[in-house]
Every structure is written in structure tokens, then in C-alpha cells.
Amino acid sequence: CILGAKTLLAAKGIATRSKDATRGSWRELQFWVVFVQVHEEFEKAVDKFRRVPYDIFDVKEAAFIEDFHDFRLTIRDLDRRLGSVLAAAFHDQNTLHGRSKLLDAFEGLLERPVIQAELVRKQKVLIDQYRLDVDQIHANFTANEEKVDHCDADAPIFANLPPVAGAIFWARSLRTRLQEPMPKILAYNELMREVPESFKELLRIHDQTLQTLDEYEKRRYSEWKQEVAGFDVAVSISVYHKNPSGKEPKEDRTGLLKVNFDPALVRLLREVTWRTWIDLDFAGLDFLGVPPEALTIYNMVDTYRTWTSQLDHIVGLYNSVLTDLLPVEEPLLEDRILKMDNALAPGLTELKWSREDQIPDFIAEAMKVVSDVSAIVDIMKGNLRKISNILSQWCKDSMLERKRGAKPVSVEEFEQNHKARVGVCLMNMTDGGKEIHRFVKDSSESLKISKTAPTWKAYVDFVNNVVIEGFVSAIAVSLQYLCEILDPLIIARHEMLPLFASRSRVE
């Protein structure tokens, strides 16, 4: 019964492996059929032996010897068939991992003499394949070590990993690939009770490659640890800095702001995050840990993330104010821009990342001042856009209208229709003018500026010029349309009828 149970378990294990590797393949079905047949024949042989008419513990019973001999022959035949299946499945699997899983599926049956004889023939193939894999790992490391150290574009590391974590992950991946098959190879050697000469050389190269990977990982970790020791400087810089004037497009004379968070500090935080993940992912390997200096900085990662997000928002508002304002608008906000600069001045000088107790108050104050100025600019810009939209509506249609294919009309009828259309346009312009006055008033109220101030008068003149340009554009559209309907070439091309109908009376 023990053989029957082991046979069934082997069949189930190989079927599971086969479904993972070659799901739905014809060979899988063939193997499963053989396993089922072997199990059924074994059950029949056991049942037949169980139903003998005599007491099998009777040592004088002569029929027992013959029946037991037949049972042994059946079992030996089943062993040979399982050995054939093992050989065929081993040949189908061309990877070391697949062949190892196959032998694991036959666990418990490999000690049987017939199957073990088949395993002896496959042992050398397995060792040679593992030797080839070890050589490839060593060649891979030798060829790519320098590329990984310099973070070349073709280095075999994930693009989203920081340099040190990426290098260690690559080395640990190679080490996992190197070490994973070795316990199984050793178990098979112990099962065979002999170690081939080729395995001794393989073991030497394996240990040498493993030592090389360990030394590389420790070297990269030691270099990173020394680099981390100097990161106190990264938190001793100001939270803001200004780009030099003339270096950025659309920059104001005062320069644009930028959050001064050291890129090296960002890399350190990413290194610690990924190092923690790598140590968890490769839990079976040595845990190098994270230097205490890095952990001290990393404990502030959530705080830094919140601060940089808020500071970036302030920078966006501030730079938008400087880049969006027109020359005529800047004097209207000159005192407010100066107030913003004064509020942000500590962040450009004495306020450092290491002063955790002062940064929240600075962010709150700067956010309030900059947001207030940005809100005023948004109102002014929004009102100016609305005025431009009104003017664009005036230019949308001509004050003259003649439908395609229209018949000639009398001068009186044309003049009547034209006056009605002009009246509609004038009414729309009157309503638009009221809206324009309302938008200008809204900008004045948001600025809280005197209407007699020179800067406000200059801005009103600017808006007046914008409106005058709108009138000119509307007139130009109508004149252009008039030229088109009177152009002989256009009339001939579209086969247009005459504009006016004339009648002559001859007396």
C-alpha cells in the first residue's frame, strides 16, 4: 500500500508541475494516463494478493511463494514504467529549474532500485547543466559589474531602483539563482551515495562565484555607508533658492523660486526604502541593514514629503504670479510682490531643513501671503480673459449678411434688413460693454486701489486699448465680408446673383 500511495502522490505532483509549465500539452496527458494506469494496476495487484484463500502468515503454505513472486514481478514492471516516464519527462524539461521540480515530484520513489538506476544516468546531465548555469552567472557578473557601478543605460538593473539598491538587488538575484539548485544537487548526490568528479570542480566554481557576489554586495554597501555619513550637509541647506535672472524662460527680474531639496537626499530616502524591501524579499540571505545615520534621516521621510509638497505648491503660486503678470499689471501688485518676497526671504537664507520646529510656521505664513496675492492675480487674469471672450464674440459674425443663393433685393429692403442686423449687433455690444465695466470694477475691488492712482489709470487705458482693438477687429470682419460679396472673382466662382434688383421704366 505504501508504494501505491507514493505512486499516486508522484502522479499528482508531476501533473501539477506539468500544468504550470506546459498547460494543456499532449505530453502532459500522456504522462497522466501512464500514472493512472500504474496506480490502477498496483491496486489490482494488491487486491489480488489480499484475496488469496490461505493465511499469508502460514510459513508452510507453498502457494505463498508463487503468489508473492508474481506480485514482485508486477511491482518491478511498474517501477520500470515509472522510470521510463521519468526519463521522458526529464528529456522534455530543458531547464534546470524544471528538471529539479520534476525530481521533487518523484520524491519517495527515487530510492527504488529501478528508478534510482534511471536517476544515476540523469545525474551527470543535471550536474553539467548546473555547471553551465554557474558559468553563465559568473560571466554575467563579470560583464556587467562595471556597467552597474556606473549606472550605464544598458546596465541590467531596474530603471526605478536607486543605484545602490539596484546593484545589490542585481547581485542578490544572481546569488539566488546560483544557490537555489545546490541543495537539491547535494540531496541527489547523497541519494546516489557517490559524488562525481565533475561535481567537485563545480562546487569549487560555485563557492568562488558566491564569494565574489558577497564581496561585491558588501563593497557597495560599505561605499554607501561612507556616503551616508556625510549627509548632514544635505539637511543644512536652505529650503528655497532662486534661479539666476535670465536663466529661465519668462522669468521676472527677481528670479524664480525652486524648492532646494538636495537630490542626493532624495536618493538616500529612496535607497533606504528599497533596501528595506530588498532585505524582506531576500529574507533568507544576509541582512546588511541600514546605517543609523540613514535611518535617522529616513524617519523624517513622511514629514519631508509633506513639507516639499506644500513648498512646491507655494513655489508654483509664486512663480505663476511673476510669469503671468503683464508689465502694466506689475505696478498694481508691486507692494504685494514685495510682501511675498519678505515672507519667503527666511527660506532663502537662514531657514534650513534641519530646523524642524520653524518650517511649519514658515510654510503657514508663506502659504497665506502667496495664496492671497495669487488669488488677486487669478481674479485679474480671469476678468481679462472674460473681456477678451466678449470681444471675440463681436468678431464672430459680420454686421452685413447675405445668405448663399439669396435673390436680388431692392435697395429699400436691403437697407431695412441691414438696419435690423446692425441694431442687434449694437444691442449685443451694449450688453457686452456693461459686462466689461463690471469685470474692470471687480478687478479694482480685488486690488483695493484708488481709481485716481496712476497705476490704475494706466491699467484702465490698457483695457480701453484692448476694447478698441476689439471694435477695430469687428469692423474689419464686416469690411472683409463686404469685399468678398462684391469681388467679381468670388461672385463668378460661386455663381452668386446680383445684390440689388433694379427696375427701369421707359416712357
Coordinates of C-alpha atoms in Angstrom, one line a residue, residues 383-396 428-439 466-467 470-471 474:
N383 CA -11.6 89.1 -15.8
L384 CA -9.2 90.0 -18.7
R385 CA -10.0 86.6 -20.3
K386 CA -13.7 87.2 -20.0
I387 CA -13.3 90.6 -21.6
S388 CA -11.4 89.0 -24.5
N389 CA -14.1 86.4 -24.9
I390 CA -16.7 89.2 -25.2
L391 CA -14.7 91.0 -27.8
S392 CA -14.2 87.7 -29.7
Q393 CA -18.0 87.3 -29.9
W394 CA -18.3 90.7 -31.5
C395 CA -15.9 89.5 -34.3
K396 CA -17.7 86.2 -34.8
N428 CA -25.0 92.9 -28.0
M429 CA -22.2 95.4 -27.9
T430 CA -24.0 97.5 -25.3
D431 CA -24.6 94.5 -23.1
G432 CA -21.0 93.4 -23.6
G433 CA -19.8 96.9 -22.6
K434 CA -21.8 96.7 -19.4
E435 CA -20.1 93.3 -18.7
I436 CA -16.7 94.8 -19.4
H437 CA -17.3 97.6 -16.9
R438 CA -18.4 95.1 -14.3
F439 CA -15.2 93.0 -14.8
V466 CA -8.0 96.1 -25.7
V467 CA -11.6 97.1 -26.2
G470 CA -12.0 94.6 -30.4
F471 CA -14.0 97.2 -32.1
A474 CA -15.3 93.6 -35.6

